[in-house]
mmCIF file of C-alpha atoms in Angstrom:
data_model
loop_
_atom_site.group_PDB
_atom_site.id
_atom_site.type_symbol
_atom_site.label_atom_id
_atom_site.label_comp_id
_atom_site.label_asym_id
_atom_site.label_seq_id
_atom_site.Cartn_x
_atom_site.Cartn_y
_atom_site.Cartn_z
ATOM 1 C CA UNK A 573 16.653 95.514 -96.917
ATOM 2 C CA UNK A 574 20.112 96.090 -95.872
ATOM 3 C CA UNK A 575 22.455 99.502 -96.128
ATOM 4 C CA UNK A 576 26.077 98.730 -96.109
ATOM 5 C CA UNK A 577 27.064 102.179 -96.974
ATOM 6 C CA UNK A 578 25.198 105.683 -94.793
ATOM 7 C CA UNK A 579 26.343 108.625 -93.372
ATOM 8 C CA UNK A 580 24.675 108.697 -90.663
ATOM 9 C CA UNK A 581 26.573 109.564 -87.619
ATOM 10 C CA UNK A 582 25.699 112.845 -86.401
ATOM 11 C CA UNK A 583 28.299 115.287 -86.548
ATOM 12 C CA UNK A 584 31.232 113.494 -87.881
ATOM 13 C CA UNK A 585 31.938 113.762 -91.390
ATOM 14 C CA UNK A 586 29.529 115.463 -94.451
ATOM 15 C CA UNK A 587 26.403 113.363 -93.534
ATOM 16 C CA UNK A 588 24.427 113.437 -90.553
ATOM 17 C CA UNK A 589 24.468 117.002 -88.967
ATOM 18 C CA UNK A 590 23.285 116.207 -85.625
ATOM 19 C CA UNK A 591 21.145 113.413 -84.124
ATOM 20 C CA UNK A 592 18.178 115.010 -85.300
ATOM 21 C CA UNK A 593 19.077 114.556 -88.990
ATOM 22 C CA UNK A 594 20.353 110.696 -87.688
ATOM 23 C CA UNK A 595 16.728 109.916 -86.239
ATOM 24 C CA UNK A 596 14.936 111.577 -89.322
ATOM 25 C CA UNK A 597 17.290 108.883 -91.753
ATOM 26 C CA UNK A 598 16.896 106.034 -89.434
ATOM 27 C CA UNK A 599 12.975 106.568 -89.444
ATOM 28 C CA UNK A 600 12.718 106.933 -93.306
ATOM 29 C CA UNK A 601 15.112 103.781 -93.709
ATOM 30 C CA UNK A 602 12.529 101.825 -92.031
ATOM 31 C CA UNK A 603 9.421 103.126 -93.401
ATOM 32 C CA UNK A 604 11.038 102.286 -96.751
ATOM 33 C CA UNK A 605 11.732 98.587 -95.856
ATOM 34 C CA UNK A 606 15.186 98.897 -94.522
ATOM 35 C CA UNK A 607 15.886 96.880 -91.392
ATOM 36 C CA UNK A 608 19.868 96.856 -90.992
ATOM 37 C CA UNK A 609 21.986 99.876 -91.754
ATOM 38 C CA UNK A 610 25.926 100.280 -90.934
ATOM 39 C CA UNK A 611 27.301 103.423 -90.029
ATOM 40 C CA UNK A 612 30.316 104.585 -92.590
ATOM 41 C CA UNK A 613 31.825 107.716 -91.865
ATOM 42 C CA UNK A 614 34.314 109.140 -94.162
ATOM 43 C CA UNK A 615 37.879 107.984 -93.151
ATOM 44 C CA UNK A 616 41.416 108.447 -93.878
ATOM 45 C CA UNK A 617 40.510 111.564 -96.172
ATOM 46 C CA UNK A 618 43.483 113.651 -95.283
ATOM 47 C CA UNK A 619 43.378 116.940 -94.224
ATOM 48 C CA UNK A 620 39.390 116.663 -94.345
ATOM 49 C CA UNK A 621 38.609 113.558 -91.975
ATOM 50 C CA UNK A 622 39.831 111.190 -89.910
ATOM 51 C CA UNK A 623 37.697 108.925 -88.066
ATOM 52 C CA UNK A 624 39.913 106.335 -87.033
ATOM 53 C CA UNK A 625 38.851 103.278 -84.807
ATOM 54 C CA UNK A 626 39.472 105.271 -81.503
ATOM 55 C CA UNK A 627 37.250 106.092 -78.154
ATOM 56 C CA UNK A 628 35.714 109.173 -80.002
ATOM 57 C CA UNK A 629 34.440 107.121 -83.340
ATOM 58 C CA UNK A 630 33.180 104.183 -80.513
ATOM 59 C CA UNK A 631 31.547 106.964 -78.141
ATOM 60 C CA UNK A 632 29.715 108.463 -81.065
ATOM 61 C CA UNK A 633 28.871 105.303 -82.208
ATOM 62 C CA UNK A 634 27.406 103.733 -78.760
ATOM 63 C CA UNK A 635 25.647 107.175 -77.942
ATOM 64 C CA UNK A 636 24.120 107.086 -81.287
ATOM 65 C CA UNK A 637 23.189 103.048 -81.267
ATOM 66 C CA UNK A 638 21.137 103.382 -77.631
ATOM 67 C CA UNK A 639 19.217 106.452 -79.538
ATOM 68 C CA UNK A 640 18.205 104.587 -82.456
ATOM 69 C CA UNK A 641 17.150 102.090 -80.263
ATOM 70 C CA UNK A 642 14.785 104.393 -78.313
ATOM 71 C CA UNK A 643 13.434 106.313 -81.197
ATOM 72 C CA UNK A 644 13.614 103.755 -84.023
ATOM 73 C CA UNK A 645 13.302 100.422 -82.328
ATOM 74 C CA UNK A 646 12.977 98.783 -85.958
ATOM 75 C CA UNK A 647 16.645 99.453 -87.278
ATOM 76 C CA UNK A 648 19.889 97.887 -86.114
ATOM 77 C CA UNK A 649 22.675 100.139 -86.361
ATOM 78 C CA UNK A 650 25.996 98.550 -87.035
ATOM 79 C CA UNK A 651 29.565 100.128 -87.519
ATOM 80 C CA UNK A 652 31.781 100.110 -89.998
ATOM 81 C CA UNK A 653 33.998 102.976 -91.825
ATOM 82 C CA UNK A 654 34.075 104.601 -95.749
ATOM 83 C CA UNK A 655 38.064 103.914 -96.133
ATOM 84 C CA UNK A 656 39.691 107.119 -98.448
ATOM 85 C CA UNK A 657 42.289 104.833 -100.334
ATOM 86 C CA UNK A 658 45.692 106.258 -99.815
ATOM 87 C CA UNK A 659 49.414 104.100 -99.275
ATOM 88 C CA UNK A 660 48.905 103.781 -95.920
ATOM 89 C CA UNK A 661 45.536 101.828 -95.809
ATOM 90 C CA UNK A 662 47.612 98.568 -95.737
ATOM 91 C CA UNK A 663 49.440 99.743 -92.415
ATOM 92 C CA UNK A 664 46.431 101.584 -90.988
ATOM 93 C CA UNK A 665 44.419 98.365 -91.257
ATOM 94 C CA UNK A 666 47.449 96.386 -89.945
ATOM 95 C CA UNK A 667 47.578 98.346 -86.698
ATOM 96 C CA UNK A 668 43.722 98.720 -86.571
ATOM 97 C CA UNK A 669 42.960 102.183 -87.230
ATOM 98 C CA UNK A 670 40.166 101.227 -89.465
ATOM 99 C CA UNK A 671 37.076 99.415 -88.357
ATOM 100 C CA UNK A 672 35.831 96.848 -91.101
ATOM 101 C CA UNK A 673 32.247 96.587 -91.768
ATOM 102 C CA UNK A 674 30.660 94.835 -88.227
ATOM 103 C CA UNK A 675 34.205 93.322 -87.242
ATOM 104 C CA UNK A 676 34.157 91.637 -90.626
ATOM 105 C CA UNK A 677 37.090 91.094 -93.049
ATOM 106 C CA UNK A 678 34.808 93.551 -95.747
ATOM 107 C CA UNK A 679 36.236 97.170 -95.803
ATOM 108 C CA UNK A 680 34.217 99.655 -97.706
ATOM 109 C CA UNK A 681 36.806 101.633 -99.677
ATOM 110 C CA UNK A 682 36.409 104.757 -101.333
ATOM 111 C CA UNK A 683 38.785 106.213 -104.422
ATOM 112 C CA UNK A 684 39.724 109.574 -105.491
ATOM 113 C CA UNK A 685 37.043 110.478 -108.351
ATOM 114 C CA UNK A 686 39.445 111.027 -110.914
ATOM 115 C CA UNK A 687 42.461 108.240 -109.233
ATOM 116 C CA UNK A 688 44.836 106.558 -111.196
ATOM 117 C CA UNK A 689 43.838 103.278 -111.913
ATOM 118 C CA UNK A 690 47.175 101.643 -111.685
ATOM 119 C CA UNK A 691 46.992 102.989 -107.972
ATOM 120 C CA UNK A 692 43.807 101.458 -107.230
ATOM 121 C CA UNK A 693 44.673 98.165 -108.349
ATOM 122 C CA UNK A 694 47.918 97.941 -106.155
ATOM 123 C CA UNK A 695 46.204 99.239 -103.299
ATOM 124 C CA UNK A 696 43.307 97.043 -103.573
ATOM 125 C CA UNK A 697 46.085 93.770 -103.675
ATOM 126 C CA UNK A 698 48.058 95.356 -100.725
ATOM 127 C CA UNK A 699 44.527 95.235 -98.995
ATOM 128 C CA UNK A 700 44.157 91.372 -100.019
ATOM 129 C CA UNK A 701 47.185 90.524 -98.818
ATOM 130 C CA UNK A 702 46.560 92.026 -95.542
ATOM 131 C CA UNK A 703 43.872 89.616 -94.875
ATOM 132 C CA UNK A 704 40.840 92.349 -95.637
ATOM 133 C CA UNK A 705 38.415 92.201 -98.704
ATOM 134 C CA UNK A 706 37.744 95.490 -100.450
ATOM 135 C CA UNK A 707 34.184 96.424 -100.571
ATOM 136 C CA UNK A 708 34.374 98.984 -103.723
ATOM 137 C CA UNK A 709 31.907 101.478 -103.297
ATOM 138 C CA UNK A 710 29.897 103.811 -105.860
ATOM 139 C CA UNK A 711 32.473 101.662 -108.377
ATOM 140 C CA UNK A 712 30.432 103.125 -111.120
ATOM 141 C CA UNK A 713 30.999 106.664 -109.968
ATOM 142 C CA UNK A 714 35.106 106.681 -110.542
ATOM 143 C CA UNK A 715 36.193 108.321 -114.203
ATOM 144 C CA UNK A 716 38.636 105.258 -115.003
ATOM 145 C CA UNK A 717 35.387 102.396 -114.734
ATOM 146 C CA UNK A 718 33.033 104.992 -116.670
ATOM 147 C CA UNK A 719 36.034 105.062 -118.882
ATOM 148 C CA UNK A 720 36.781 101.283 -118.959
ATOM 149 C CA UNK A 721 33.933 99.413 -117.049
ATOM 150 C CA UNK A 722 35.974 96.398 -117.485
ATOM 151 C CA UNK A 723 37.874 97.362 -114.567
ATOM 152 C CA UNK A 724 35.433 96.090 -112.463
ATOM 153 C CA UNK A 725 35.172 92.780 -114.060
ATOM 154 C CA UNK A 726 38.665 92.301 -113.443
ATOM 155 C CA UNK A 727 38.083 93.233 -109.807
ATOM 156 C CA UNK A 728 35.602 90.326 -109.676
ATOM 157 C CA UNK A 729 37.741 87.923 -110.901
ATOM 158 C CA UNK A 730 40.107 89.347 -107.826
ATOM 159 C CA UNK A 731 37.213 88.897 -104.935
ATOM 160 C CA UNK A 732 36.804 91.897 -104.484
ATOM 161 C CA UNK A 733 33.263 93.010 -103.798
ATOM 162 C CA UNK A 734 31.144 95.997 -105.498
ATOM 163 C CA UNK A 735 29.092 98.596 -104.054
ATOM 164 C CA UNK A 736 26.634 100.810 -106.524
ATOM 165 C CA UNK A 737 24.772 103.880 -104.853
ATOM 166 C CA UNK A 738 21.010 103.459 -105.521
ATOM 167 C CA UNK A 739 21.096 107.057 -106.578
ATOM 168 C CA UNK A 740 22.955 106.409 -109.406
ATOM 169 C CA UNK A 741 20.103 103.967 -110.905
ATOM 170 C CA UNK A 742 17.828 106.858 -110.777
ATOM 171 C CA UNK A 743 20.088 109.275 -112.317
ATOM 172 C CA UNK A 744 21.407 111.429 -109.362
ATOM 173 C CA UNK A 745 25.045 111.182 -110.510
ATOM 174 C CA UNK A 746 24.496 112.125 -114.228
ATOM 175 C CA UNK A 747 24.151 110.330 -117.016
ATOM 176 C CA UNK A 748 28.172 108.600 -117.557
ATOM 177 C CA UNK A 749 27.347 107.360 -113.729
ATOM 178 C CA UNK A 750 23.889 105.767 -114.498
ATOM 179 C CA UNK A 751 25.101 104.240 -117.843
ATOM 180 C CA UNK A 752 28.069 102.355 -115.806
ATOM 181 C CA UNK A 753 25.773 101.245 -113.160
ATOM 182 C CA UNK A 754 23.331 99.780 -115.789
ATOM 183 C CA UNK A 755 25.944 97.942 -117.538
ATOM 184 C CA UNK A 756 27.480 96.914 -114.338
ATOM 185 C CA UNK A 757 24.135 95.613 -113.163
ATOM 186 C CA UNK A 758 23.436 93.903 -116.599
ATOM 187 C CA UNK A 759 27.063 92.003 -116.528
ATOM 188 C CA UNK A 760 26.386 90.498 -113.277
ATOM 189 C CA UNK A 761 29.286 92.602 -111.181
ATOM 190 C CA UNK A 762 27.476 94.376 -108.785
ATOM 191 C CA UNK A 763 27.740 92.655 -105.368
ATOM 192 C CA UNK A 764 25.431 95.369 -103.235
ATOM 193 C CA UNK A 765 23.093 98.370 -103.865
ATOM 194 C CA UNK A 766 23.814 100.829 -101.027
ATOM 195 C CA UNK A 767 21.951 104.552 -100.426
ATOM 196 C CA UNK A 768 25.029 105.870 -99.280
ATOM 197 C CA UNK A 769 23.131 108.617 -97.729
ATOM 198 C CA UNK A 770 24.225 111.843 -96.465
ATOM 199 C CA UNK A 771 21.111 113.360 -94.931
ATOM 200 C CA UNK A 772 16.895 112.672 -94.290
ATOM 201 C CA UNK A 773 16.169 115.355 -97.522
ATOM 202 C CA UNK A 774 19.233 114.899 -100.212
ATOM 203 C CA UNK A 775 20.397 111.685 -100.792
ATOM 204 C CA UNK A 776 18.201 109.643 -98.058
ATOM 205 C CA UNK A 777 18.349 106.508 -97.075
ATOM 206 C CA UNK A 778 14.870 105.384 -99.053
ATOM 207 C CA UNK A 779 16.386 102.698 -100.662
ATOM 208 C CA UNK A 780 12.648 101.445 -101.933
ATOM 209 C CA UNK A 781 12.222 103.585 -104.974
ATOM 210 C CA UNK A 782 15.654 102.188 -106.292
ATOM 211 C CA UNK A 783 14.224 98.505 -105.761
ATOM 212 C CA UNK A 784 11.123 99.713 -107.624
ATOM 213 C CA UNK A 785 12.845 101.712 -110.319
ATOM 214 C CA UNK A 786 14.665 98.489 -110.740
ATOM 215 C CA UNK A 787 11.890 95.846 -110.564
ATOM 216 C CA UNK A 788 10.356 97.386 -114.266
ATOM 217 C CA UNK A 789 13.867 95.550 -115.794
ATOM 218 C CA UNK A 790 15.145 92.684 -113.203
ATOM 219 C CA UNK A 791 13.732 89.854 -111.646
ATOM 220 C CA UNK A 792 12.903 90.335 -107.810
ATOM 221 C CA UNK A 793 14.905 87.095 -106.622
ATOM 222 C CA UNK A 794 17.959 88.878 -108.343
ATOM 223 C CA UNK A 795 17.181 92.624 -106.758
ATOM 224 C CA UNK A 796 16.752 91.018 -103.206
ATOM 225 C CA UNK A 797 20.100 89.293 -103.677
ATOM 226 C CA UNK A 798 21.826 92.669 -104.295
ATOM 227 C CA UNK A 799 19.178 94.789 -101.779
ATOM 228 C CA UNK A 800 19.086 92.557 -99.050
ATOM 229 C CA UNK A 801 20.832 88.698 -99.042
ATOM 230 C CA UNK A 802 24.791 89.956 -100.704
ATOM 231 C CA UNK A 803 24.031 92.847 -98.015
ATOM 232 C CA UNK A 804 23.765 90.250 -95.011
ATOM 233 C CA UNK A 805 26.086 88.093 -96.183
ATOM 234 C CA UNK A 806 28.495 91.063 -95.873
ATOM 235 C CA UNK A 807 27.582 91.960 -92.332
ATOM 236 C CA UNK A 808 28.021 88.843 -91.340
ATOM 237 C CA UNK A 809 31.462 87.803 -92.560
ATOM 238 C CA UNK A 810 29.986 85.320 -95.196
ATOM 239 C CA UNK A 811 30.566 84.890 -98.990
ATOM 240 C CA UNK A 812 28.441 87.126 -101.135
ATOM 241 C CA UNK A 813 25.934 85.272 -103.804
ATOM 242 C CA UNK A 814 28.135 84.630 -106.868
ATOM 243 C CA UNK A 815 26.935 85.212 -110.734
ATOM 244 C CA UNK A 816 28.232 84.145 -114.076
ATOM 245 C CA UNK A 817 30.513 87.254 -114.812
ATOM 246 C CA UNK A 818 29.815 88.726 -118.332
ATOM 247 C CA UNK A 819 32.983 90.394 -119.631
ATOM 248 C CA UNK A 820 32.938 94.264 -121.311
#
């Protein structure tokens, strides 16, 4: 499998506390079947984090990387950024501030819980026009698509890619969170399942029991699509697996 969205930088933002926690989530990643996993430390949240693209963010980065490496030779660590949508994400990509996901055009972008959705959809096309393609992700976590899941069929039909949290299959977001990412899941919008984990005990990186959870109601060529090919395809600057899109 393949993890598009982690906290696991040490030090940096609310995930990884130190390199400790970092080797503990790299080693469970790969005892669970995960192979790839990009780094995506909150960005752009003002007055909270920054993380720009910078010689800090690529020193943590590299130190981290040549760890891994040593202590969990199985995973490849690659870099990337969780983008907190605000108006300047436009410019800020524009003067490269923000590091897509492995030097791709895919940005993982983050909303405000409770953001306007008028907002998010201007953004987003200010983001499109820059050249960059808006990985959405937890989409099923945001008030306005619990409220009107047809948002993210529209986003679809825009290119823009979606990110669910495998937590939020097994209910670790409550109940309004797991009933979007069902119905997501069941109308063919969900582009990636990502841990986005925070530490090696809360939110891990496991991403297997989600695939199994999942495997009692999907077909396996469809879960390794979303767990592992879509995923790739991402990392590597390709386009994602398409499906029929089923309308709310």
């Amino acid at each position: 499998m393949i993890d598009i969205h982690t906290h696991i930088l040490p030090g940096v933002d609310d995930g990884a506390q130190d390199i400790y926690d970092c080797i503990e989530m790299a080693a469970l990643a790969y005892e669970s079947g995960t192979e790839t996993i990009v780094a995506t430390p909150h960005c752009n949240i003002p007055g909270l984090f920054d993380n720009y693209l910078g010689k800090e963010y690529i020193r943590v980065f590299q130190d981290t990387k040549e760890i891994l490496k040593e202590e969990v030779p199985g995973i490849t660590l690659l870099a990337g950024m969780e983008v907190f949508t605000t108006e300047d994400v436009p410019r800020l990509l524009t003067d490269g501030k923000i590091f897509p996901i492995n030097r791709t055009r895919y940005v993982l972008m983050e909303f405000d819980f409770q953001e306007d959705p008028a907002f998010a959809d201007r953004i987003l096309r200010r983001v499109r026009e820059v050249g960059a393609v808006p990985v959405i992700a937890h989409a099923e976590r945001y008030e306005f698509v619990q409220d009107d899941p047809g948002t993210v069929y529209r986003w679809k039909k825009a290119g823009y890619e979606i990110q669910v949290n495998k937590g939020s299959f097994m209910g670790r977001f409550g109940r309004r969170a797991r009933r979007t990412a069902y119905g997501l899941l069941d109308h063919n919008l969900v582009s990636a399942v990502a841990s986005d984990a925070h530490s090696p005990v809360r939110r891990t990186t496991c991403m297997a029991d989600a695939y199994d959870e999942l495997l009692g109601s999907c077909a396996k060529e469809y879960l390794d699509i979303l767990f592992r090919t879509n995923p790739m395809r991402i990392c590597n600057g390709e386009k994602t697996v398409q499906f029929e899109k089923i309308p709310f």
